[in-house]
PDB file of C-alpha atoms and ligand atoms in Angstrom:
ATOM      1  CA  MET A   1       0.000   0.000   0.000  1.00  0.00           C
ATOM      2  CA  HIS A   2       1.043   3.562  -0.713  1.00  0.00           C
ATOM      3  CA  ALA A   3       2.474   5.402   2.266  1.00  0.00           C
ATOM      4  CA  LYS A   4       0.102   8.302   1.496  1.00  0.00           C
ATOM      5  CA  THR A   5      -2.981   6.022   1.504  1.00  0.00           C
ATOM      6  CA  THR A   6      -1.901   4.395   4.774  1.00  0.00           C
ATOM      7  CA  LYS A   7      -1.502   7.826   6.328  1.00  0.00           C
ATOM      8  CA  ARG A   8      -4.960   8.885   5.111  1.00  0.00           C
ATOM      9  CA  ILE A   9      -6.562   5.725   6.543  1.00  0.00           C
ATOM     10  CA  LEU A  10      -4.755   6.198   9.844  1.00  0.00           C
ATOM     11  CA  LEU A  11      -5.935   9.793  10.037  1.00  0.00           C
ATOM     12  CA  ARG A  12      -9.511   8.759   9.286  1.00  0.00           C
ATOM     13  CA  VAL A  13      -9.451   5.991  11.922  1.00  0.00           C
ATOM     14  CA  THR A  14      -8.001   8.400  14.485  1.00  0.00           C
ATOM     15  CA  PHE A  15     -10.741  10.917  13.635  1.00  0.00           C
ATOM     16  CA  ILE A  16     -13.513   8.310  14.019  1.00  0.00           C
ATOM     17  CA  VAL A  17     -12.104   6.994  17.313  1.00  0.00           C
ATOM     18  CA  LEU A  18     -11.774  10.524  18.694  1.00  0.00           C
ATOM     19  CA  THR A  19     -15.325  11.483  17.620  1.00  0.00           C
ATOM     20  CA  LEU A  20     -16.767   8.316  19.150  1.00  0.00           C
ATOM     21  CA  GLY A  21     -14.823   8.963  22.347  1.00  0.00           C
ATOM     22  CA  ILE A  22     -16.137  12.514  22.648  1.00  0.00           C
ATOM     23  CA  VAL A  23     -19.727  11.428  21.929  1.00  0.00           C
ATOM     24  CA  THR A  24     -19.509   8.651  24.557  1.00  0.00           C
ATOM     25  CA  LEU A  25     -18.018  11.032  27.097  1.00  0.00           C
ATOM     26  CA  LEU A  26     -20.722  13.641  26.509  1.00  0.00           C
ATOM     27  CA  SER A  27     -23.586  11.148  26.645  1.00  0.00           C
ATOM     28  CA  SER A  28     -22.304   9.562  29.846  1.00  0.00           C
ATOM     29  CA  ARG A  29     -22.075  13.007  31.450  1.00  0.00           C
ATOM     30  CA  GLY A  30     -25.674  13.857  30.701  1.00  0.00           C
ATOM     31  CA  ASP A  31     -28.021  15.549  28.293  1.00  0.00           C
ATOM     32  CA  GLN A  32     -27.928  19.125  26.999  1.00  0.00           C
ATOM     33  CA  SER A  33     -29.781  20.413  30.065  1.00  0.00           C
ATOM     34  CA  GLY A  34     -26.742  19.590  32.177  1.00  0.00           C
ATOM     35  CA  LEU A  35     -28.412  16.706  33.992  1.00  0.00           C
ATOM     36  CA  THR A  36     -26.485  13.557  34.756  1.00  0.00           C
ATOM     37  CA  THR A  37     -27.903  10.371  36.208  1.00  0.00           C
ATOM     38  CA  PHE A  38     -26.182   9.155  39.355  1.00  0.00           C
ATOM     39  CA  VAL A  39     -28.294   5.983  39.508  1.00  0.00           C
ATOM     40  CA  ARG A  40     -30.893   4.877  36.955  1.00  0.00           C
ATOM     41  CA  GLN A  41     -34.136   3.195  37.962  1.00  0.00           C
ATOM     42  CA  ASP A  42     -33.470   0.115  35.843  1.00  0.00           C
ATOM     43  CA  GLU A  43     -30.079  -0.736  37.295  1.00  0.00           C
ATOM     44  CA  THR A  44     -29.395  -2.582  40.513  1.00  0.00           C
ATOM     45  CA  VAL A  45     -26.484  -1.206  42.464  1.00  0.00           C
ATOM     46  CA  ARG A  46     -24.990  -2.945  45.471  1.00  0.00           C
ATOM     47  CA  LYS A  47     -23.494   0.372  46.446  1.00  0.00           C
ATOM     48  CA  ARG A  48     -22.545   3.452  44.465  1.00  0.00           C
ATOM     49  CA  THR A  49     -20.885   6.307  46.310  1.00  0.00           C
ATOM     50  CA  LEU A  50     -19.474   9.695  45.512  1.00  0.00           C
ATOM     51  CA  ASP A  51     -17.321  11.844  47.765  1.00  0.00           C
ATOM     52  CA  VAL A  52     -18.144  15.528  47.676  1.00  0.00           C
ATOM     53  CA  PRO A  53     -16.116  18.162  49.526  1.00  0.00           C
ATOM     54  CA  CYS A  54     -17.787  19.122  52.802  1.00  0.00           C
ATOM     55  CA  SER A  55     -19.203  22.638  52.716  1.00  0.00           C
ATOM     56  CA  LYS A  56     -17.638  25.362  54.841  1.00  0.00           C
ATOM     57  CA  ASP A  57     -20.927  25.622  56.752  1.00  0.00           C
ATOM     58  CA  TYR A  58     -19.784  22.858  59.081  1.00  0.00           C
ATOM     59  CA  LYS A  59     -17.681  25.497  60.857  1.00  0.00           C
ATOM     60  CA  LYS A  60     -20.941  27.128  62.021  1.00  0.00           C
ATOM     61  CA  TYR A  61     -22.255  23.935  63.577  1.00  0.00           C
ATOM     62  CA  GLN A  62     -21.299  22.246  66.804  1.00  0.00           C
ATOM     63  CA  HIS A  63     -18.765  19.489  66.130  1.00  0.00           C
ATOM     64  CA  PHE A  64     -19.345  15.984  67.496  1.00  0.00           C
ATOM     65  CA  GLU A  65     -16.071  14.107  67.341  1.00  0.00           C
ATOM     66  CA  GLY A  66     -16.370  10.737  65.657  1.00  0.00           C
ATOM     67  CA  CYS A  67     -19.699  11.632  64.048  1.00  0.00           C
ATOM     68  CA  THR A  68     -19.858  15.086  62.428  1.00  0.00           C
ATOM     69  CA  PRO A  69     -18.852  14.511  58.798  1.00  0.00           C
ATOM     70  CA  ARG A  70     -15.166  14.983  58.062  1.00  0.00           C
ATOM     71  CA  ARG A  71     -15.708  13.336  54.730  1.00  0.00           C
ATOM     72  CA  CYS A  72     -18.908  14.237  52.914  1.00  0.00           C
ATOM     73  CA  GLY A  73     -20.677  12.384  50.184  1.00  0.00           C
ATOM     74  CA  ARG A  74     -23.570  10.408  48.807  1.00  0.00           C
ATOM     75  CA  GLY A  75     -24.439   6.783  48.400  1.00  0.00           C
ATOM     76  CA  VAL A  76     -27.109   4.615  46.884  1.00  0.00           C
ATOM     77  CA  MET A  77     -27.757   0.980  47.824  1.00  0.00           C
ATOM     78  CA  ASP A  78     -30.345  -1.351  46.329  1.00  0.00           C
ATOM     79  CA  GLY A  79     -29.698  -4.503  48.354  1.00  0.00           C
ATOM     80  CA  LEU A  80     -30.205  -3.128  51.846  1.00  0.00           C
ATOM     81  CA  VAL A  81     -33.996  -3.348  51.939  1.00  0.00           C
ATOM     82  CA  THR A  82     -35.853  -6.102  50.108  1.00  0.00           C
ATOM     83  CA  HIS A  83     -38.578  -5.438  47.592  1.00  0.00           C
ATOM     84  CA  GLU A  84     -41.079  -7.166  49.906  1.00  0.00           C
ATOM     85  CA  GLU A  85     -40.053  -5.027  52.900  1.00  0.00           C
ATOM     86  CA  ALA A  86     -40.452  -1.877  50.807  1.00  0.00           C
ATOM     87  CA  LYS A  87     -43.857  -3.021  49.575  1.00  0.00           C
ATOM     88  CA  GLN A  88     -44.920  -3.752  53.145  1.00  0.00           C
ATOM     89  CA  LEU A  89     -43.799  -0.252  54.178  1.00  0.00           C
ATOM     90  CA  GLN A  90     -45.769   1.178  51.274  1.00  0.00           C
ATOM     91  CA  ARG A  91     -48.874  -0.641  52.538  1.00  0.00           C
ATOM     92  CA  ILE A  92     -48.278   0.830  56.011  1.00  0.00           C
ATOM     93  CA  ALA A  93     -47.946   4.311  54.471  1.00  0.00           C
ATOM     94  CA  LYS A  94     -51.163   3.887  52.522  1.00  0.00           C
ATOM     95  CA  ARG A  95     -53.036   2.680  55.602  1.00  0.00           C
ATOM     96  CA  GLY A  96     -51.965   5.719  57.620  1.00  0.00           C
ATOM     97  CA  LEU A  97     -52.368   8.257  54.837  1.00  0.00           C
ATOM     98  CA  ALA A  98     -55.868   6.974  54.098  1.00  0.00           C
ATOM     99  CA  LEU A  99     -56.971   8.678  57.335  1.00  0.00           C
ATOM    100  CA  GLY A 100     -55.738  12.040  56.119  1.00  0.00           C
ATOM    101  CA  GLY A 101     -54.139  13.424  52.981  1.00  0.00           C
ATOM    102  CA  SER A 102     -53.284  16.905  51.849  1.00  0.00           C
ATOM    103  CA  ASN A 103     -55.501  18.916  49.513  1.00  0.00           C
ATOM    104  CA  GLY A 104     -52.334  19.534  47.528  1.00  0.00           C
ATOM    105  CA  GLY A 105     -49.663  17.281  46.023  1.00  0.00           C
ATOM    106  CA  ALA A 106     -47.617  16.330  49.090  1.00  0.00           C
ATOM    107  CA  SER A 107     -48.797  14.385  52.133  1.00  0.00           C
ATOM    108  CA  ILE A 108     -46.680  13.206  55.026  1.00  0.00           C
ATOM    109  CA  LEU A 109     -47.130  10.926  57.967  1.00  0.00           C
ATOM    110  CA  ASP A 110     -44.553  11.411  60.691  1.00  0.00           C
ATOM    111  CA  LEU A 111     -44.155   8.045  62.369  1.00  0.00           C
ATOM    112  CA  HIS A 112     -42.639   9.496  65.517  1.00  0.00           C
ATOM    113  CA  SER A 113     -44.987  12.377  66.311  1.00  0.00           C
ATOM    114  CA  GLY A 114     -48.042  11.060  64.480  1.00  0.00           C
ATOM    115  CA  ALA A 115     -48.379  14.260  62.401  1.00  0.00           C
ATOM    116  CA  LEU A 116     -50.491  13.503  59.362  1.00  0.00           C
ATOM    117  CA  SER A 117     -51.362  15.882  56.516  1.00  0.00           C
ATOM    118  CA  LYS A 118     -55.059  16.516  56.347  1.00  0.00           C
ATOM    119  CA  GLY A 119     -56.623  19.105  54.078  1.00  0.00           C
ATOM    120  CA  ASP A 120     -54.559  22.261  54.330  1.00  0.00           C
ATOM    121  CA  SER A 121     -52.924  21.362  57.652  1.00  0.00           C
ATOM    122  CA  PHE A 122     -52.090  18.434  59.948  1.00  0.00           C
ATOM    123  CA  ILE A 123     -53.822  16.205  62.468  1.00  0.00           C
ATOM    124  CA  ASN A 124     -52.323  13.717  64.902  1.00  0.00           C
ATOM    125  CA  LEU A 125     -52.813  10.124  63.904  1.00  0.00           C
ATOM    126  CA  TYR A 126     -51.811   8.766  67.311  1.00  0.00           C
ATOM    127  CA  GLU A 127     -54.417  10.908  69.038  1.00  0.00           C
ATOM    128  CA  LEU A 128     -56.930   9.560  66.575  1.00  0.00           C
ATOM    129  CA  MET A 129     -55.786   5.984  67.201  1.00  0.00           C
ATOM    130  CA  LYS A 130     -55.970   6.474  70.972  1.00  0.00           C
ATOM    131  CA  ARG A 131     -59.541   7.695  70.703  1.00  0.00           C
ATOM    132  CA  SER A 132     -60.534   4.730  68.578  1.00  0.00           C
ATOM    133  CA  ASN A 133     -58.887   1.963  70.566  1.00  0.00           C
ATOM    134  CA  HIS A 134     -55.282   1.921  69.321  1.00  0.00           C
ATOM    135  CA  LYS A 135     -54.534  -0.623  66.706  1.00  0.00           C
ATOM    136  CA  ILE A 136     -56.716   0.629  63.925  1.00  0.00           C
ATOM    137  CA  VAL A 137     -53.796   1.518  61.741  1.00  0.00           C
ATOM    138  CA  PHE A 138     -50.457   0.107  62.852  1.00  0.00           C
ATOM    139  CA  SER A 139     -49.472  -3.110  64.535  1.00  0.00           C
ATOM    140  CA  GLU A 140     -46.360  -3.911  66.525  1.00  0.00           C
ATOM    141  CA  ASP A 141     -45.084  -5.781  63.437  1.00  0.00           C
ATOM    142  CA  ASP A 142     -45.270  -2.579  61.408  1.00  0.00           C
ATOM    143  CA  PHE A 143     -43.118  -0.692  63.894  1.00  0.00           C
ATOM    144  CA  SER A 144     -40.718  -3.602  64.170  1.00  0.00           C
ATOM    145  CA  LEU A 145     -40.235  -3.581  60.384  1.00  0.00           C
ATOM    146  CA  TYR A 146     -39.548   0.160  60.475  1.00  0.00           C
ATOM    147  CA  ARG A 147     -36.964  -0.349  63.279  1.00  0.00           C
ATOM    148  CA  LYS A 148     -35.258  -3.218  61.462  1.00  0.00           C
ATOM    149  CA  VAL A 149     -34.941  -1.237  58.260  1.00  0.00           C
ATOM    150  CA  LYS A 150     -33.845   1.924  60.082  1.00  0.00           C
ATOM    151  CA  ASN A 151     -31.088  -0.008  61.905  1.00  0.00           C
ATOM    152  CA  ARG A 152     -29.837  -1.474  58.634  1.00  0.00           C
ATOM    153  CA  ILE A 153     -29.679   1.974  57.051  1.00  0.00           C
ATOM    154  CA  ARG A 154     -27.901   3.347  60.109  1.00  0.00           C
ATOM    155  CA  SER A 155     -25.269   0.571  59.944  1.00  0.00           C
ATOM    156  CA  ALA A 156     -24.694   1.242  56.261  1.00  0.00           C
ATOM    157  CA  ILE A 157     -24.228   4.979  56.833  1.00  0.00           C
ATOM    158  CA  ALA A 158     -21.948   4.334  59.814  1.00  0.00           C
ATOM    159  CA  ALA A 159     -19.810   1.920  57.776  1.00  0.00           C
ATOM    160  CA  GLU A 160     -19.614   4.285  54.822  1.00  0.00           C
ATOM    161  CA  PHE A 161     -18.507   7.279  56.866  1.00  0.00           C
ATOM    162  CA  GLY A 162     -16.362   5.375  59.359  1.00  0.00           C
ATOM    163  CA  ILE A 163     -18.544   6.119  62.376  1.00  0.00           C
ATOM    164  CA  GLU A 164     -19.586   3.923  65.283  1.00  0.00           C
ATOM    165  CA  GLN A 165     -23.277   3.369  64.745  1.00  0.00           C
ATOM    166  CA  ASP A 166     -24.196   4.209  68.349  1.00  0.00           C
ATOM    167  CA  ARG A 167     -23.152   7.774  67.645  1.00  0.00           C
ATOM    168  CA  LEU A 168     -25.861   8.143  65.016  1.00  0.00           C
ATOM    169  CA  HIS A 169     -29.197   9.017  66.586  1.00  0.00           C
ATOM    170  CA  LEU A 170     -32.486   8.716  64.782  1.00  0.00           C
ATOM    171  CA  THR A 171     -33.882  12.239  64.635  1.00  0.00           C
ATOM    172  CA  HIS A 172     -37.085  14.143  64.036  1.00  0.00           C
ATOM    173  CA  PRO A 173     -38.856  14.271  61.598  1.00  0.00           C
ATOM    174  CA  THR A 174     -38.947  10.747  60.226  1.00  0.00           C
ATOM    175  CA  PHE A 175     -41.821  10.426  57.823  1.00  0.00           C
ATOM    176  CA  PHE A 176     -43.566   8.687  54.976  1.00  0.00           C
ATOM    177  CA  SER A 177     -44.187  10.956  52.019  1.00  0.00           C
ATOM    178  CA  ARG A 178     -46.702  10.641  49.240  1.00  0.00           C
ATOM    179  CA  MET A 179     -46.425  12.925  46.236  1.00  0.00           C
ATOM    180  CA  THR A 180     -48.925  13.376  43.447  1.00  0.00           C
ATOM    181  CA  THR A 181     -49.529  15.730  40.532  1.00  0.00           C
ATOM    182  CA  LYS A 182     -52.181  17.714  42.456  1.00  0.00           C
ATOM    183  CA  PRO A 183     -51.410  21.439  42.461  1.00  0.00           C
ATOM    184  CA  ALA A 184     -50.000  22.806  45.711  1.00  0.00           C
ATOM    185  CA  LYS A 185     -52.474  24.318  48.153  1.00  0.00           C
ATOM    186  CA  THR A 186     -50.032  25.320  50.893  1.00  0.00           C
ATOM    187  CA  VAL A 187     -46.226  25.642  51.141  1.00  0.00           C
ATOM    188  CA  HIS A 188     -46.146  22.133  52.636  1.00  0.00           C
ATOM    189  CA  ASP A 189     -47.089  20.802  49.207  1.00  0.00           C
ATOM    190  CA  GLU A 190     -44.129  22.463  47.492  1.00  0.00           C
ATOM    191  CA  TYR A 191     -41.607  19.664  47.583  1.00  0.00           C
ATOM    192  CA  TRP A 192     -39.741  20.821  44.479  1.00  0.00           C
ATOM    193  CA  HIS A 193     -37.718  23.669  46.037  1.00  0.00           C
ATOM    194  CA  PRO A 194     -33.963  23.142  46.324  1.00  0.00           C
ATOM    195  CA  HIS A 195     -33.052  22.903  49.997  1.00  0.00           C
ATOM    196  CA  ILE A 196     -30.353  21.891  52.433  1.00  0.00           C
ATOM    197  CA  ASP A 197     -31.604  19.356  54.960  1.00  0.00           C
ATOM    198  CA  LYS A 198     -29.315  20.638  57.721  1.00  0.00           C
ATOM    199  CA  GLU A 199     -30.989  24.049  57.354  1.00  0.00           C
ATOM    200  CA  THR A 200     -34.524  22.809  56.741  1.00  0.00           C
ATOM    201  CA  TYR A 201     -34.597  20.335  59.606  1.00  0.00           C
ATOM    202  CA  GLY A 202     -31.844  21.608  61.924  1.00  0.00           C
ATOM    203  CA  SER A 203     -30.955  18.323  63.548  1.00  0.00           C
ATOM    204  CA  PHE A 204     -30.052  16.306  60.434  1.00  0.00           C
ATOM    205  CA  ASP A 205     -26.413  15.305  59.901  1.00  0.00           C
ATOM    206  CA  TYR A 206     -26.988  12.301  57.660  1.00  0.00           C
ATOM    207  CA  THR A 207     -30.146  12.039  55.570  1.00  0.00           C
ATOM    208  CA  SER A 208     -31.490   8.847  54.093  1.00  0.00           C
ATOM    209  CA  LEU A 209     -34.391   8.214  51.790  1.00  0.00           C
ATOM    210  CA  LEU A 210     -35.952   4.848  51.237  1.00  0.00           C
ATOM    211  CA  TYR A 211     -37.999   4.658  48.064  1.00  0.00           C
ATOM    212  CA  LEU A 212     -41.226   2.707  48.078  1.00  0.00           C
ATOM    213  CA  SER A 213     -42.229   3.054  44.441  1.00  0.00           C
ATOM    214  CA  ASP A 214     -40.708   3.115  40.981  1.00  0.00           C
ATOM    215  CA  TYR A 215     -39.795   6.044  38.777  1.00  0.00           C
ATOM    216  CA  GLY A 216     -41.018   5.425  35.227  1.00  0.00           C
ATOM    217  CA  SER A 217     -43.855   3.023  36.082  1.00  0.00           C
ATOM    218  CA  ASP A 218     -45.567   4.148  39.313  1.00  0.00           C
ATOM    219  CA  PHE A 219     -44.895   7.787  38.470  1.00  0.00           C
ATOM    220  CA  THR A 220     -43.012  10.049  36.068  1.00  0.00           C
ATOM    221  CA  GLY A 221     -41.162  13.229  37.014  1.00  0.00           C
ATOM    222  CA  GLY A 222     -40.318  12.979  40.721  1.00  0.00           C
ATOM    223  CA  ARG A 223     -36.639  12.210  40.340  1.00  0.00           C
ATOM    224  CA  PHE A 224     -34.405  13.240  43.216  1.00  0.00           C
ATOM    225  CA  VAL A 225     -31.917  15.874  42.021  1.00  0.00           C
ATOM    226  CA  PHE A 226     -28.612  16.963  43.599  1.00  0.00           C
ATOM    227  CA  VAL A 227     -27.882  20.546  42.590  1.00  0.00           C
ATOM    228  CA  ASP A 228     -24.230  20.636  41.561  1.00  0.00           C
ATOM    229  CA  LYS A 229     -22.015  23.264  39.943  1.00  0.00           C
ATOM    230  CA  GLU A 230     -21.190  21.447  36.736  1.00  0.00           C
ATOM    231  CA  ALA A 231     -24.337  19.458  36.105  1.00  0.00           C
ATOM    232  CA  ASN A 232     -27.194  18.411  38.354  1.00  0.00           C
ATOM    233  CA  SER A 233     -27.277  14.738  39.197  1.00  0.00           C
ATOM    234  CA  THR A 234     -30.362  12.566  39.654  1.00  0.00           C
ATOM    235  CA  VAL A 235     -31.236   9.515  41.677  1.00  0.00           C
ATOM    236  CA  GLU A 236     -34.155   7.721  40.072  1.00  0.00           C
ATOM    237  CA  PRO A 237     -36.391   6.189  42.730  1.00  0.00           C
ATOM    238  CA  ARG A 238     -36.736   2.409  42.720  1.00  0.00           C
ATOM    239  CA  THR A 239     -38.683   0.302  45.223  1.00  0.00           C
ATOM    240  CA  GLY A 240     -36.314  -0.666  48.064  1.00  0.00           C
ATOM    241  CA  ARG A 241     -33.577   1.760  47.003  1.00  0.00           C
ATOM    242  CA  VAL A 242     -31.819   3.614  49.807  1.00  0.00           C
ATOM    243  CA  SER A 243     -30.166   6.920  49.021  1.00  0.00           C
ATOM    244  CA  PHE A 244     -28.117   8.599  51.752  1.00  0.00           C
ATOM    245  CA  PHE A 245     -25.966  11.685  52.003  1.00  0.00           C
ATOM    246  CA  THR A 246     -24.416  14.144  54.409  1.00  0.00           C
ATOM    247  CA  SER A 247     -27.053  16.789  55.173  1.00  0.00           C
ATOM    248  CA  GLY A 248     -24.962  19.968  54.645  1.00  0.00           C
ATOM    249  CA  SER A 249     -24.997  22.386  51.721  1.00  0.00           C
ATOM    250  CA  GLU A 250     -22.663  20.114  49.741  1.00  0.00           C
ATOM    251  CA  ASN A 251     -25.842  18.162  49.090  1.00  0.00           C
ATOM    252  CA  LEU A 252     -28.344  20.817  48.021  1.00  0.00           C
ATOM    253  CA  HIS A 253     -31.251  18.950  46.434  1.00  0.00           C
ATOM    254  CA  PHE A 254     -34.879  18.899  45.369  1.00  0.00           C
ATOM    255  CA  VAL A 255     -37.512  16.550  44.009  1.00  0.00           C
ATOM    256  CA  GLU A 256     -38.767  17.206  40.481  1.00  0.00           C
ATOM    257  CA  LYS A 257     -42.473  17.935  40.142  1.00  0.00           C
ATOM    258  CA  LEU A 258     -44.384  14.789  39.342  1.00  0.00           C
ATOM    259  CA  ALA A 259     -45.720  14.532  35.817  1.00  0.00           C
ATOM    260  CA  SER A 260     -47.954  11.508  36.513  1.00  0.00           C
ATOM    261  CA  GLY A 261     -48.746   8.863  39.124  1.00  0.00           C
ATOM    262  CA  THR A 262     -48.013   8.639  42.852  1.00  0.00           C
ATOM    263  CA  ARG A 263     -44.632   8.488  44.573  1.00  0.00           C
ATOM    264  CA  PHE A 264     -44.008   7.006  48.030  1.00  0.00           C
ATOM    265  CA  ALA A 265     -40.836   7.324  50.107  1.00  0.00           C
ATOM    266  CA  ILE A 266     -39.627   7.444  53.714  1.00  0.00           C
ATOM    267  CA  THR A 267     -37.186   9.987  55.086  1.00  0.00           C
ATOM    268  CA  VAL A 268     -35.049   8.475  57.868  1.00  0.00           C
ATOM    269  CA  SER A 269     -32.384  10.759  59.255  1.00  0.00           C
ATOM    270  CA  PHE A 270     -29.683  10.797  61.861  1.00  0.00           C
ATOM    271  CA  SER A 271     -28.184  13.394  64.144  1.00  0.00           C
ATOM    272  CA  CYS A 272     -24.808  13.380  65.850  1.00  0.00           C
ATOM    273  CA  ASP A 273     -26.315  15.360  68.706  1.00  0.00           C
ATOM    274  CA  LYS A 274     -27.852  13.240  71.468  1.00  0.00           C
ATOM    275  CA  LYS A 275     -30.131  16.159  72.319  1.00  0.00           C
ATOM    276  CA  HIS A 276     -31.923  15.608  69.022  1.00  0.00           C
ATOM    277  CA  ALA A 277     -32.293  11.847  69.426  1.00  0.00           C
ATOM    278  CA  ILE A 278     -35.822  10.452  69.261  1.00  0.00           C
ATOM    279  CA  ASP A 279     -37.089   7.059  70.368  1.00  0.00           C
ATOM    280  CA  ASP A 280     -37.881   4.486  67.773  1.00  0.00           C
ATOM    281  CA  PRO A 281     -41.479   4.998  66.721  1.00  0.00           C
ATOM    282  CA  HIS A 282     -43.770   2.696  68.722  1.00  0.00           C
ATOM    283  CA  ILE A 283     -47.419   2.378  69.628  1.00  0.00           C
ATOM    284  CA  LYS A 284     -48.171   5.151  72.076  1.00  0.00           C
ATOM    285  CA  SER A 285     -50.219   3.962  75.016  1.00  0.00           C
TER     286      SER A 285
HETATM  287  O1  LIG B 301     -38.253  12.089  48.744  1.00  0.00           O
HETATM  288  C1  LIG B 301     -37.183  12.510  48.321  1.00  0.00           C
HETATM  289  O2  LIG B 301     -36.594  12.011  47.357  1.00  0.00           O
HETATM  290  C2  LIG B 301     -36.513  13.688  48.982  1.00  0.00           C
HETATM  291  C3  LIG B 301     -37.286  14.313  50.081  1.00  0.00           C
HETATM  292  C4  LIG B 301     -36.507  15.396  50.750  1.00  0.00           C
HETATM  293  O3  LIG B 301     -35.729  16.096  50.170  1.00  0.00           O
HETATM  294  C5  LIG B 301     -36.671  15.591  52.185  1.00  0.00           C
HETATM  295  O4  LIG B 301     -37.445  14.867  52.822  1.00  0.00           O
HETATM  296  O5  LIG B 301     -36.001  16.495  52.732  1.00  0.00           O
HETATM  297 FE1  LIG B 302     -34.422  17.067  51.629  1.00  0.00          FE
END
């Protein structure tokens, strides 16, 4: 073969390889809107983590040695909670929420305090249960499932961040959420605003979310989005998926507005400060 022809072919091959490389790189980083996917709904991840630099805000907060994040980050685990456990928790959520429900698109049931969205405000489910002879909604088995799952999540967070698990205290609020496409009626329905959990909830140091329904089939929209400098990054909810992260401003986030369907999740969070510890939810007598 002619040296010139060989050179031309080599140049062409190099061009094709480079173009393919750039296309692959761009598509793996996200679409034109600057959105990348951290974990897709249709994949099963044992554990996927990402370190993110801790925000400077930690200087403002009291430091709890051996617990306050020194390393910040995010993680997603699919194997921690079984599909059946998540489905059972969804049934519990539905049972409780059936006694209330917001007029707008977001309803919560706080398992610890009993706060339940109803209309444009909240009622107390435990008060209601007390008045109507206790076990109308939850059984001891329901609470025991919640505790089991919460302890598993706590161990996973402790292992990931190199903390002794006894230093992580379950904190308020811990709640089931149900989101729909209904228009918001009060600010409590506006789940789509970017926020920092440490600022919104005060006591949170490590946030976890357990998803109880599937993005793409049970609902559309409703992806969890981390707001990052370069490109936002989504976690697509999947039944049984646990997503956890340090609660400071390094993990600013929001939930996209739902486009269709109903989305269920539980927020389970931990504080390093004993003062903010709450008991495991249990039947109040
Ligand atoms: O349900 C979610 O994916 C996130 C909810 C959330 O941001 C929160 O509870 O603070
Ligand atoms: Fe949040």
